[in-house]
Every structure is written in structure tokens, then in C-alpha cells.
Coordinates of C-alpha atoms and ligand atoms in Angstrom, one line a residue:
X1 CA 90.5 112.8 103.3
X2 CA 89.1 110.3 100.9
X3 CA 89.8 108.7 98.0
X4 CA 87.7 109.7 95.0
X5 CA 84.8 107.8 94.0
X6 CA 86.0 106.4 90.6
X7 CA 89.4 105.5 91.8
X8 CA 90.9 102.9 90.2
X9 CA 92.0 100.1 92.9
X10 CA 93.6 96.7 92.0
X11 CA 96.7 95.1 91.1
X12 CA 99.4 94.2 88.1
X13 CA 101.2 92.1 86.5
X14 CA 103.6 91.2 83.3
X15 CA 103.0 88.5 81.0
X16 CA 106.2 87.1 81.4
X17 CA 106.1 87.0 84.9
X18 CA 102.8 85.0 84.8
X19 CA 101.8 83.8 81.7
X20 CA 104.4 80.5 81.1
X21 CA 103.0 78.7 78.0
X22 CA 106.3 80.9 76.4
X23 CA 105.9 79.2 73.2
X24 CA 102.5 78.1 72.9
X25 CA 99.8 79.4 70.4
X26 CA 103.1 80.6 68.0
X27 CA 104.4 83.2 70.6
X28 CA 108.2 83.4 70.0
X29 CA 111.0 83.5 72.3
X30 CA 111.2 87.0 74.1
X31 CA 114.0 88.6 76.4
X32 CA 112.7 86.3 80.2
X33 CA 112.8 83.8 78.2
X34 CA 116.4 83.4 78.1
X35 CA 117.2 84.6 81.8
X36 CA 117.6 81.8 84.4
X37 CA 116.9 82.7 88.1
X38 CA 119.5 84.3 90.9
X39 CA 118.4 85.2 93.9
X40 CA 119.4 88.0 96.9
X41 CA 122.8 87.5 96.5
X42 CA 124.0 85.9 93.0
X43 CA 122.1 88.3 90.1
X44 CA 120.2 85.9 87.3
X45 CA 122.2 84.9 84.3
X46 CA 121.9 85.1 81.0
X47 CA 122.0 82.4 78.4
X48 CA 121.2 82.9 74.9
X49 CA 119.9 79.3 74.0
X50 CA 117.4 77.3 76.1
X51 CA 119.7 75.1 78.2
X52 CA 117.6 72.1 78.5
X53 CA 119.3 71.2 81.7
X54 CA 118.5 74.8 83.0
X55 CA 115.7 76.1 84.6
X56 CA 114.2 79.4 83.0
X57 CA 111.1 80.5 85.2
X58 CA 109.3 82.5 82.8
X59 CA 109.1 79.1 81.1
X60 CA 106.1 78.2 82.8
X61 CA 106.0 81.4 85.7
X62 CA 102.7 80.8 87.4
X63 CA 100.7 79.3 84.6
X64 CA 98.5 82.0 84.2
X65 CA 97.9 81.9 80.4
X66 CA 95.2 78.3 81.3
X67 CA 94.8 80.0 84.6
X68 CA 93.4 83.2 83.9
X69 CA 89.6 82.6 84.7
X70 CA 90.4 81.5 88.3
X71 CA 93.1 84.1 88.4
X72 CA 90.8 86.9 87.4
X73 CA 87.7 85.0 89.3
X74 CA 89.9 86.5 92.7
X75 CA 90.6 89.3 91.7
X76 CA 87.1 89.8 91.5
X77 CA 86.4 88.7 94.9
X78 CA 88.9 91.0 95.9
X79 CA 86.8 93.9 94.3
X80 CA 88.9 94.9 91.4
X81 CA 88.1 98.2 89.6
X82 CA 91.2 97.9 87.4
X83 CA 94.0 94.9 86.0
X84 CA 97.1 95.7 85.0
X85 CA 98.5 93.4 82.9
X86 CA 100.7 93.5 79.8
X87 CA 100.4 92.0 76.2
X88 CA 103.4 89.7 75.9
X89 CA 104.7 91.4 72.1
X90 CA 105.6 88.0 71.0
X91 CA 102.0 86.4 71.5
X92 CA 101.3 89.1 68.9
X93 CA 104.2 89.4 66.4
X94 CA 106.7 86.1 67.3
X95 CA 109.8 87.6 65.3
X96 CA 108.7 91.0 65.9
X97 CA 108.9 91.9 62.4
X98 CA 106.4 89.1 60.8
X99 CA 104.3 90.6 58.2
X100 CA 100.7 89.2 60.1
X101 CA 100.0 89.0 63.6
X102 CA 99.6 85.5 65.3
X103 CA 95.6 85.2 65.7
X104 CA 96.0 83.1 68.9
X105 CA 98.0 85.5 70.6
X106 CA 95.5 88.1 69.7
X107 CA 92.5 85.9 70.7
X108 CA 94.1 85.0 74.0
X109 CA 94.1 88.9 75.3
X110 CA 90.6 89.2 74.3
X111 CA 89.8 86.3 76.0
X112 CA 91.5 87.8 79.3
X113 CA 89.7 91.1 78.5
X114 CA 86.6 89.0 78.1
X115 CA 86.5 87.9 81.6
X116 CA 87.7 91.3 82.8
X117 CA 84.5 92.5 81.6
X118 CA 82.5 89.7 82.9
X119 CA 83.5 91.6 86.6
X120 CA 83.3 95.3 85.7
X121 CA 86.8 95.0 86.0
X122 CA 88.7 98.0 83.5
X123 CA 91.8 96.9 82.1
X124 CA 95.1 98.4 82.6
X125 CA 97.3 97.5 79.5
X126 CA 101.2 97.6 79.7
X127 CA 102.3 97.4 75.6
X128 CA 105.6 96.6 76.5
X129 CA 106.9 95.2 80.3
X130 CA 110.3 94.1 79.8
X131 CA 109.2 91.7 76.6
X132 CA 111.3 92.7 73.5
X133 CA 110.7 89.5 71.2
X134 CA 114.2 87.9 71.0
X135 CA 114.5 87.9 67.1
X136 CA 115.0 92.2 67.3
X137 CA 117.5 91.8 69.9
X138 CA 119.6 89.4 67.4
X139 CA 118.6 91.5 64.0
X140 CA 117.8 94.6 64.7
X141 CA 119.9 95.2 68.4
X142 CA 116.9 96.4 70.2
X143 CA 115.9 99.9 70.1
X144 CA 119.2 100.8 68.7
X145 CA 117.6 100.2 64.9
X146 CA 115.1 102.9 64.1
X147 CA 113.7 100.0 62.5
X148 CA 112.4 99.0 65.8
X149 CA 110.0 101.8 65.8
X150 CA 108.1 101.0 63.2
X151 CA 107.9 97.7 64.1
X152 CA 106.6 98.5 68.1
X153 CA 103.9 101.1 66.3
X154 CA 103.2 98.4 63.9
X155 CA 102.5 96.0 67.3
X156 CA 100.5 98.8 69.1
X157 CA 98.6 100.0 66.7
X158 CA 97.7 96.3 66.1
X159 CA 96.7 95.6 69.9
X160 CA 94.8 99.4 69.3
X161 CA 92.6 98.2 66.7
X162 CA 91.7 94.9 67.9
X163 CA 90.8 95.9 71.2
X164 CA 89.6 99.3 71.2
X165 CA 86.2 98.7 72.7
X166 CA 87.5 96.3 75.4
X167 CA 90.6 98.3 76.6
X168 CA 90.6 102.0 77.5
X169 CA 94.0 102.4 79.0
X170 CA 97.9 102.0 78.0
X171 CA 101.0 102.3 79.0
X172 CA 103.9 102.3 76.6
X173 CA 106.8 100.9 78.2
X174 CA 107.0 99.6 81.7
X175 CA 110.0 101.5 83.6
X176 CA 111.3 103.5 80.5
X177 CA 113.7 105.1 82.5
X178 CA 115.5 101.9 83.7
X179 CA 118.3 102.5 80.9
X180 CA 119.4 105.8 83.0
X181 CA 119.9 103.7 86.6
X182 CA 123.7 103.9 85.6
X183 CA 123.3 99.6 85.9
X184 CA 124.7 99.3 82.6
X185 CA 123.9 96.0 80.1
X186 CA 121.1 94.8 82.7
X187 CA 118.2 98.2 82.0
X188 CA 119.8 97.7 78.1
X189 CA 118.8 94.4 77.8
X190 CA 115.5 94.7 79.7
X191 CA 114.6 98.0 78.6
X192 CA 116.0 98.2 75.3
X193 CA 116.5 94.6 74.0
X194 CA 120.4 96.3 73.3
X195 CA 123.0 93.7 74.1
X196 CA 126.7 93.4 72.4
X197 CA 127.4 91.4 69.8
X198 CA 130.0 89.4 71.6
X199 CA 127.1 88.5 74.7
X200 CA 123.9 88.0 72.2
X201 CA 126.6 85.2 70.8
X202 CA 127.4 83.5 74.3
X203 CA 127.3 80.0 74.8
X204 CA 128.3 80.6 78.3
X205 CA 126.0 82.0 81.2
X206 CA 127.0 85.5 81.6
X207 CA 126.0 87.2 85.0
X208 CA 123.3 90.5 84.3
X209 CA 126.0 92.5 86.3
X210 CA 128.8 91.2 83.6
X211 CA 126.8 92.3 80.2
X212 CA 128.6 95.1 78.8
X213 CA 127.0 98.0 77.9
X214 CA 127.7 101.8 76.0
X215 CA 126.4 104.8 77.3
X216 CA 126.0 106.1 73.7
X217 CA 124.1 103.5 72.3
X218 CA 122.0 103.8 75.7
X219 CA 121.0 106.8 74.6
X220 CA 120.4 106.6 71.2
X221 CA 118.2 103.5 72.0
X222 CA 116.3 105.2 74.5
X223 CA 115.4 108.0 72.0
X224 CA 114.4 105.6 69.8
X225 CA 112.1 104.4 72.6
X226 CA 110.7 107.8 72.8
X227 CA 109.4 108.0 69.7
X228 CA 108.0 104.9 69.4
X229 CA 106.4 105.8 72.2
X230 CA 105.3 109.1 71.3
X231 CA 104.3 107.8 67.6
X232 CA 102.0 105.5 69.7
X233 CA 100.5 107.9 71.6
X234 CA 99.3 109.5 68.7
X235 CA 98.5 106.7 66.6
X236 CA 96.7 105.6 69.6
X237 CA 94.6 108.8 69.9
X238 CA 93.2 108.4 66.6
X239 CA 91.9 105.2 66.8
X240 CA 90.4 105.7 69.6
X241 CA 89.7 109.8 70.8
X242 CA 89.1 108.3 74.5
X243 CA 92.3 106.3 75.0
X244 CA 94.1 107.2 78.2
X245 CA 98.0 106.5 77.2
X246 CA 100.5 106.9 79.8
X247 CA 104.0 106.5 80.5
X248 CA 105.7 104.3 82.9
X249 CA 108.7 105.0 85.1
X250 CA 110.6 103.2 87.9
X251 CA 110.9 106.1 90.5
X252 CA 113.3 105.4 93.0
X253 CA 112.9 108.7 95.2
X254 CA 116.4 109.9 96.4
X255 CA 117.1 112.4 99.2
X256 CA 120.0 114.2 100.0
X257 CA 122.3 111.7 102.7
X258 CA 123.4 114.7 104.8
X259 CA 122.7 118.3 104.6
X260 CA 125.8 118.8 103.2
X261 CA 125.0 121.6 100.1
X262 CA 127.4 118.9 98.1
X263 CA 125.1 115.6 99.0
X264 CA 122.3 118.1 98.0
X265 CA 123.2 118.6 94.1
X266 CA 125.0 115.3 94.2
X267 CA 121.2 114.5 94.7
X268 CA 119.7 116.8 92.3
X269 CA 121.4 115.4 89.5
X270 CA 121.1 112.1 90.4
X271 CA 117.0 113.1 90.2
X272 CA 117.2 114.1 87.4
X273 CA 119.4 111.7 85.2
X274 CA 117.3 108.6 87.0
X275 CA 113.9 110.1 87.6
X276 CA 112.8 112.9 85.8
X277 CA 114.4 112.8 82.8
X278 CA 112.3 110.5 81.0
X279 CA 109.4 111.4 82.8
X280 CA 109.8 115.0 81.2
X281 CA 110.4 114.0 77.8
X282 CA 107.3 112.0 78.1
X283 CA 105.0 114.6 79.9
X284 CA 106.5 117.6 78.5
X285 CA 107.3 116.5 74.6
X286 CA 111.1 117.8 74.8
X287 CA 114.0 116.7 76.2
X288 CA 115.1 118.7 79.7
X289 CA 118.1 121.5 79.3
X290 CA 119.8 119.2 82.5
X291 CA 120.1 116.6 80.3
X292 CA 122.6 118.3 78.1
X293 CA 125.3 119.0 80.5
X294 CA 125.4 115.5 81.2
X295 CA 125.6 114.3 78.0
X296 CA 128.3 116.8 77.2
X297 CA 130.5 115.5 80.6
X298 CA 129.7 112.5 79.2
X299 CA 130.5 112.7 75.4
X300 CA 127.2 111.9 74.4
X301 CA 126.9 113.0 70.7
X302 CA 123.4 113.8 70.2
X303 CA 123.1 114.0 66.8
X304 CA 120.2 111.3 67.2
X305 CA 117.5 113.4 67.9
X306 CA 116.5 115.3 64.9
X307 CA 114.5 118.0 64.4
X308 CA 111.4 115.1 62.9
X309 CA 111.7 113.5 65.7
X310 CA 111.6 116.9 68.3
X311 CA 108.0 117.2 66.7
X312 CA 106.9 113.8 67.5
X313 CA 108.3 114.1 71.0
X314 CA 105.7 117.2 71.1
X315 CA 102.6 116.1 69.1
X316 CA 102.9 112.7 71.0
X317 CA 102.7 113.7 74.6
X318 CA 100.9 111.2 77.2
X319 CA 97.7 111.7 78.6
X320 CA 98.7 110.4 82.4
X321 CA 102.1 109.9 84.6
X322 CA 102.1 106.5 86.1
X323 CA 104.9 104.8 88.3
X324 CA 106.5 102.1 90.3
X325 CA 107.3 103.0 94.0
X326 CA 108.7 100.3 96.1
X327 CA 111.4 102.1 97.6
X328 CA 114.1 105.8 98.4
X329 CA 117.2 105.8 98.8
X330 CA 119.7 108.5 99.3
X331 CA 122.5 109.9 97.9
X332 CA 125.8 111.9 98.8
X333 CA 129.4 112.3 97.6
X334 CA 131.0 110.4 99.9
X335 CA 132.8 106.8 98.8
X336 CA 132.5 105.5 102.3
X337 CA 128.4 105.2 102.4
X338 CA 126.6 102.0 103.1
X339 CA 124.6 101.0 99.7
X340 CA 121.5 99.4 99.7
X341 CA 120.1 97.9 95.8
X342 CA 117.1 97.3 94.7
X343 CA 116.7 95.0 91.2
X344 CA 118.2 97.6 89.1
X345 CA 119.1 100.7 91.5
X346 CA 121.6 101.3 93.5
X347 CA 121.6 104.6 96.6
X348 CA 123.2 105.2 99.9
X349 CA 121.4 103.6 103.0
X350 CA 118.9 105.6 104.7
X351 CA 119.4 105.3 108.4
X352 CA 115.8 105.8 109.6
X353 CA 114.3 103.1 107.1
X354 CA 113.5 99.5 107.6
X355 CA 114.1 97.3 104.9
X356 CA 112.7 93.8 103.4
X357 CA 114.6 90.6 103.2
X358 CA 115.8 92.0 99.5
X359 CA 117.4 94.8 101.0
X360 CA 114.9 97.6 99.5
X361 CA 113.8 100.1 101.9
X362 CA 110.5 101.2 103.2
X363 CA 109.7 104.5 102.9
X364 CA 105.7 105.2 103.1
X365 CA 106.3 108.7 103.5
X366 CA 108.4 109.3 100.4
X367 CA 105.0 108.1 98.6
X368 CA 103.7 111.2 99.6
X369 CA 106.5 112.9 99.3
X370 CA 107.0 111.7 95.4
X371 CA 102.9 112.6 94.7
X372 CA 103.8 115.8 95.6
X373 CA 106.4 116.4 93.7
X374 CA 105.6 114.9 90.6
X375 CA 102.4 117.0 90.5
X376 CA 104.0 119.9 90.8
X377 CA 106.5 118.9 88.4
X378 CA 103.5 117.7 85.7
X379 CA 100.4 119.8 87.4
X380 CA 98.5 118.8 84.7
X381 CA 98.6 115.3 84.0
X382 CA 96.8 112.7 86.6
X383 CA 99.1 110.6 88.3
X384 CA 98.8 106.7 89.3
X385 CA 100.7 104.2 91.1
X386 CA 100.7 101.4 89.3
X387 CA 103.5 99.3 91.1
X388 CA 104.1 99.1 95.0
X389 CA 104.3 96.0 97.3
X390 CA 106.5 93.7 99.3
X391 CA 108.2 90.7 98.6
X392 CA 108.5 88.5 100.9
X393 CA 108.8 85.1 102.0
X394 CA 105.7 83.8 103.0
X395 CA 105.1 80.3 105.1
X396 CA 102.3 78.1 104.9
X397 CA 100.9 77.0 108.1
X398 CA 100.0 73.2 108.2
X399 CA 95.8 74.1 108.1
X400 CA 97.0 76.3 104.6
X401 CA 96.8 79.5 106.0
X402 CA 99.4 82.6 105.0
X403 CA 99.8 84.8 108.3
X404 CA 101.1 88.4 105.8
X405 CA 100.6 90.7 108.6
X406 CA 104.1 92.1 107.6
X407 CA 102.6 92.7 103.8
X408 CA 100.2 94.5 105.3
X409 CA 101.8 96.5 107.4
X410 CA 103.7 97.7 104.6
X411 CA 100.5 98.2 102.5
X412 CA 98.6 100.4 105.7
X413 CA 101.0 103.4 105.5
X414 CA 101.9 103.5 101.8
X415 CA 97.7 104.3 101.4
X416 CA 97.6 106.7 104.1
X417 CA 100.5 108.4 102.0
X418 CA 98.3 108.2 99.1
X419 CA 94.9 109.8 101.4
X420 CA 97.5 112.7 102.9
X421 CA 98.2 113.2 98.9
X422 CA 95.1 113.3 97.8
X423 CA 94.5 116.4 100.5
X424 CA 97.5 117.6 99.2
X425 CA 95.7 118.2 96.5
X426 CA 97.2 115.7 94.0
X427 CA 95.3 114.3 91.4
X428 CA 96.0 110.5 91.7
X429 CA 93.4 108.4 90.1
X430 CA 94.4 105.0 90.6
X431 CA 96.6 102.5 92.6
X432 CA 97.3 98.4 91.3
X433 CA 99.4 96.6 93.9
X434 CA 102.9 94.8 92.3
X435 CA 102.3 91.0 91.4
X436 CA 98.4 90.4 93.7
X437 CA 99.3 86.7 92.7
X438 CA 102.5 85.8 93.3
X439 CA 104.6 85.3 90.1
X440 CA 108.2 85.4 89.4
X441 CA 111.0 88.3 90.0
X442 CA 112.1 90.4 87.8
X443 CA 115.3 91.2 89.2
X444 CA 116.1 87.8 90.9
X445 CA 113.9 85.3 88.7
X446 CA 112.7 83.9 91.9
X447 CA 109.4 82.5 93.3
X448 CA 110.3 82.7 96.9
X449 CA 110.3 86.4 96.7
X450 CA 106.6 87.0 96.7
X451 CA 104.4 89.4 96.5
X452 CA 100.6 88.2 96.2
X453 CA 97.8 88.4 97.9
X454 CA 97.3 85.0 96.3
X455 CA 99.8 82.8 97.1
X456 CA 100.7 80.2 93.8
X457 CA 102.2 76.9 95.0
X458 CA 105.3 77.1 92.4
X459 CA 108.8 77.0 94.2
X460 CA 112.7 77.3 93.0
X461 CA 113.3 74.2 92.5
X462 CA 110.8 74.0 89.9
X463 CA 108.2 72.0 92.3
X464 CA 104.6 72.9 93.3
X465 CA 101.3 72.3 91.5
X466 CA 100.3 75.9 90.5
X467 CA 97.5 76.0 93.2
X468 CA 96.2 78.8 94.5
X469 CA 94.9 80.0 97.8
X470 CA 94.1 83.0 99.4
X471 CA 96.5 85.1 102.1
X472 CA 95.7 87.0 105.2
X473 CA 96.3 89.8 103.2
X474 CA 93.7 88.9 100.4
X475 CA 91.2 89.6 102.7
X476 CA 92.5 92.6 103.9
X477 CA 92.8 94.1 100.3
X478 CA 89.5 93.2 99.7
X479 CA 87.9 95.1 102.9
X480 CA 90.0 98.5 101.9
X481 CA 88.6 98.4 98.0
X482 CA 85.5 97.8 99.8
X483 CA 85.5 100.6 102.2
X484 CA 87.0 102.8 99.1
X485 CA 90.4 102.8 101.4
X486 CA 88.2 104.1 104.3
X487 CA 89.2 101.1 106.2
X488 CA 92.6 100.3 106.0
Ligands
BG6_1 C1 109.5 96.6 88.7 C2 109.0 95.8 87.5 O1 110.8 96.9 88.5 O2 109.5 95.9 90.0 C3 108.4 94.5 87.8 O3 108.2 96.6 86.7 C4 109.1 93.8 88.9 O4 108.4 93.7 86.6 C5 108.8 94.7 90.2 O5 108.7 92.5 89.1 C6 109.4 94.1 91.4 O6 110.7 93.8 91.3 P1 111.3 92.3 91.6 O7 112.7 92.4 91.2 O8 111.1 92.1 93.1 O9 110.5 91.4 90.8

């Protein structure tokens, strides 16, 4: 059991969770930008005007936009094949509908490429993590506009052009299939940039759980998404014949809670709403015959997707699957069930797993489980993990050291679940580690939950002079890339 020779080992990252600098160079205000931090228990808030009394951590995150050289200086140490990162849409296009592109946003991403190069280092670029520019949340509600489509193929096609000798592979959109989580206004907002009228217009702090949401704008939006993204793929093709564009979704592996044949197509469905939905429109280039039922139970008129867009869907399929996999969680039809979250999920506890201080359980065999499966699902499209890691709090010893053995204890069995796939026979070409410098949560907006290999002294309270040193575990990453996971 080895990993091929070629595969693609490193580590990723979203602007807004590391860049700061939010409006520096002419970048305009994007979705982070207006959420404050929470933290295990109390979910981040939302405010629609910078508070200046408030603390917004994708403000200045981890400082990574002056930091970069360093940043990507380690990574190189660390032996790098590949970066995930994303292009923060409003570095490019402020207002998301301005008739030019902001030449400093371009020039800063071909600076970071730049220096990607400089290591041999292949960039991995996400064209949309969670960044809608604020402006087509207030003008155009988010993905809900077909408008919005031409504008994010206006913005990709941009980012294709200018960098198509420097970058070789995309991803649309990070976690497209957040929308479907049944978390209401939280995936709309981060997913779609769809909000209500009544919260976009909020002068007080609404909680993420609070914004309200409509499952048939949901939809429509998500369609929308769809064929942006599809229209991209294609677009994307042509500039560039040897573009590799994938897709991105957050796969949350469920299992049955009990053998009860109920808890098993409770499950099923569940699947296939959260998971493999998107994932099949994306792969596959039509939408799945499940996903009718449900939108029949759920008066979903679907009038939306017309028979135009059914051929984009097809002409514009992606070239390789990727995911997030931090976590399973199970499901059954019973209301009495423990629940366990993670930042926009919700299942049933499983009662064989260990969890992290977050609550999100560890499940190294349902990696190899979900390879599995999703090749057999797509058997001919390459699979890659591009999100899976811990968060954790981490303390600093008084010589500077970061003891992470728990980080890499979690990080040992989740790549011998990616060898035992790999002699499964599944064709996985590439695996980059959540957030290899620590930057700020998604889903709480914190700091203290971290997740690097590099630790970034930046804290909650807005302290911490952005310095960065190397963890236990950096050196431990470093000897698997190395040993081409031979020793992990
Ligand atoms: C994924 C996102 O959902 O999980 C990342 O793509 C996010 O943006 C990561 O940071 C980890 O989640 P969290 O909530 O711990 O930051």
C-alpha cells in the first residue's frame, strides 16, 4: 500500500480566514467581514455595519496578505507539493459587479503564486470559499439573481486569464452543498450570500442560528450556483485545455444509528439531500431522480431549472470530486438521540467515537469508508481530500514549544484510511490538511480553535503579535510528505 508518486500533499486555507488587510489594495467588504466571533457554545453574530466597538476577526485574521512569503517559506520546509488557497472575490471585483477588476487584487495572487512557484509548490485555487462580496448580497440577494452568474463567470474567467500559466487547478465553490445541511439562514448566507431583507437591514446583532431563511429560495439559489459553476467549468476549459476544475463539498458521512430498517432510509435520505446531491449534479451534469420526491414533500416548485440550463449542467461537468472530511455522524428516527454539531451540521451521536473539544467526532475509518463510496458513486472522476484536521487548543510551553501529539494522533489514522483506500483501489490524488497555519473559524470566528501545524500568536481578545513558530506536529507533517506517507 503506497501512495502514488505524484500525490499531491499539503494544506489549505481561505482568504478570509487568513488574509486580514479586508480593505486594503481596494478589496471591498465581503460576507466574514461582517461576522463577529462566537465560540463552542454561543454561534457568531451577524452585524451588517462595522461596529467600531466590535471585534470582526477576518478584519485582520492572521495577517497573511504581508505575511505570505514567510507563510509559504514553511510550507516549503514542510515539503509542500500543493497550496490550497482561495482568491478573496472582492480583491478582484470590490462591488462584485464593477465594470474593471482591481489590479492590486490581481497582482497580490500572482505575487502569492509567484512564490508558490519559487518552491515547486502547485497551487490549489478555491474561486469562491465562503466570500460573496457584500454589495451582491444587498443588490442582487446573493445567488438568488441570475444576475449573479454572470457576474461569478465574469470574476472566474477573469482569475482564468490572468493566471493560466501559474495555476492549474480550481475549485468552484468551497462546500456547495452547505445550503442543503437543513441549518437554514447560516449555509444561505455563507454559501449563497441569500439573506432576508428584514436581516441584511439589521442594526442589531442577529445570532447565525436566528437568520431566517426559505427553502425555496435555497433552492433556486443553489441552482443558480450550479450553473455558475458549470458555465465556469467550461469557460474554464477553453482557456486553458489542461485546467483540472473540481467541485467542493462538505461531506459529513452519516450511518444508520441502529439497524433498525427505519434508521436505515431515515439515513439514506439524509445522504442524499446533504451529501450526494450536489455532488451528482456536479459530477453527473443532471440533477438526481431523489431529489424530486423531496422537493415535491416539500413544495419546492422547480420551475427554475430550465431546459438552457439542464444543458449547461451537462456540457459543464467537473473534471475531479474534492471534499472536506472532518467528521460522521449518524442518523435515526428517533427524537430522543443525543446530537452532536459540527459548524453547520447537525447528526445523532455515535457511541463508539471520540470527539474534540468542538464536539465533532473522529471517525478515521469513515474516511475510508467515504473513498469508497464516493468512487463507486463517480468511478470515473479522481477524488481529493482537500479539508481534514483538528482543532484544538494548543498551549505554549514557557521554552515556545507546542506539544500536538493529540493533532497527530488524529492525523496518523485518517492517512492510513487514505493508504487502505488507495488498495481499495480508489483513485485519490491528493490530500491538503484544514488551516496548516492556524487562522480563524469559520463556524465559531475563533482563534483558540486551531488547527496549524504553525501556530500564529493572534488570540480572542484581539492580542498577539502575528508571530509564527513551528508545532510538534510541523515536523511530523514534514517527515510523512517526506517519506511520501511511508512514515507516518
Ligand atoms: C469547512 C470550511 O467547513 O471547515 C472551512 O471549508 C472551515 O472554511 C473548516 O474553517 C473548519 O471549520 P471551523 O468551523 O472549525 O473553522
Amino acid at each position: 500500500m503506497s501512495f502514488p508518486k505524484n500525490f499531491l500533499w499539503g494544506g489549505a486555507v481561505a482568504g478570509n480566514q487568513c488574509e486580514g488587510a479586508y480593505l486594503e489594495d481596494g478589496k471591498g467588504l465581503s460576507v466574514p467581514d461582517m461576522l463577529l466571533g462566537g465560540d463552542v457554545n454561543t454561534p457568531r453574530t451577524f452585524l451588517p455595519v462595522t461596529d467600531p466597538d466590535a471585534f470582526y476577526p477576518s478584519h485582520e485574521a492572521i495577517d497573511f496578505y504581508h505575511r505570505y512569503k514567510e507563510d509559504i517559506k514553511l510550507f516549503a520546509e514542510m515539503g509542500f507539493k500543493c497550496f490550497r488557497l482561495s482568491i478573496n472575490w472582492g480583491r478582484i471585483f470590490p462591488n462584485g459587479d464593477d465594470a474593471e477588476p482591481n489590479e492590486a487584487g490581481l497582482q497580490f495572487y500572482d505575487n502569492v503564486f509567484d512564490e508558490c512557484a519559487k518552491y515547486g509548490i502547485e497551487p490549489l485555487v478555491t474561486l469562491c470559499h465562503y466570500e460573496i462580496p457584500w454589495a451582491i448580497v444587498t443588490k442582487y440577494h446573493g445567488f438568488l439573481s441570475r444576475e449573479t452568474i454572470d457576474l461569478f463567470v465574469k470574476y472566474a474567467t477573469t482569475c482564468f486569464k490572468r493566471y493560466k500559466d501559474k495555476v492549474k487547478y480550481w475549485l468552484t465553490f468551497n462546500e456547495i452543498n452547505i445550503p442543503c445541511m437543513g441549518e437554514g439562514g447560516i449555509g444561505n448566507l455563507y454559501g449563497l450570500g441569500l439573506m432576508d431583507d428584514a436581516d441584511i437591514n439589521a442594526t442589531e446583532r442577529i445570532l447565525l442560528t436566528d437568520l431566517k431563511s426559505d427553502e425555496q429560495k435555497t433552492f433556486e439559489a443553489l441552482h443558480n450556483q450550479f450553473v455558475a459553476s458549470a458555465l465556469t467549468v467550461k469557460a474554464g476549459h477553453e482557456i486553458n485545455p489542461d485546467f483540472v476544475i473540481g467541485n467542493m463539498i462538505a461531506h459529513v458521512t452519516v450511518y444508520p444509528l441502529t439497524p433498525n430498517p427505519k434508521d436505515i432510509l431515515a439515513c439514506m435520505d439524509e445522504d442524499n439531500i446533504k451529501n450526494n446531491f450536489c455532488g451528482d449534479v456536479q459530477v453527473r451534469g443532471e440533477y438526481p431522480d431523489f431529489i424530486f420526491r423531496y422537493f415535491k414533500e416539500h413544495n419546492i416548485d422547480t420551475s427554475f431549472i430550465t431546459e438552457e440550463d439542464k444543458k449547461i449542467l451537462k456540457e459543464g461537468t467537473v473534471d475531479m470530486y474534492t471534499f472536506s472530511y472532518y467528521q460522521s455522524g449518524c442518523v435515526t428516527v428517533s427524537d430522543d438521540a443525543d446530537m452532536i454539531a459540527g459548524n453547520m451540521s447537525k447528526s445523532a451521536k455515535n457511541p463508539y467515537l471520540k470527539a474534540s473539544d468542538w464536539g465533532w467526532q473522529i471517525d478515521p475509518d469513515g474516511l475510508r469508508y467515504t473513498l469508497n463510496y464516493l468512487h463507486d458513486r463517480y468511478p470515473k472522476t479522481p477524488l481529493m481530500v482537500v479539508e481534514n484536521g483538528f482543532g484544538a487548543f494548543d498551549k505554549v510551553e514557557e521554552d515556545g514549544s507546542i506539544h500536538d501529539d493529540y493533532r497527530i494522533a488524529y492525523f496518523k489514522p485518517h492517512i492510513e484510511a487514505m493508504k487502505e483506500a488507495i488498495e481499495d483501489g480508489v483513485p485519490l490524488i491528493g490530500f491538503t490538511t484544514w488551516g496548516p497555519i492556524d487562522l480563524v473559524s469559520a463556524g465559531t470566528g475563533q482563534y483558540a480553535k486551531r488547527y496549524g501545524f504553525i501556530y500564529v500568536d493572534r488570540h480572542d481578545d484581539g492580542t498577539g503579535d502575528f508571530s509564527r513558530s513551528r508545532k510538534d506536529s510541523f515536523y511530523w507533517y514534514k517527515k510523512v510528505i517526506e517519506s511520501n506517507g511511508e512514515e507516518i
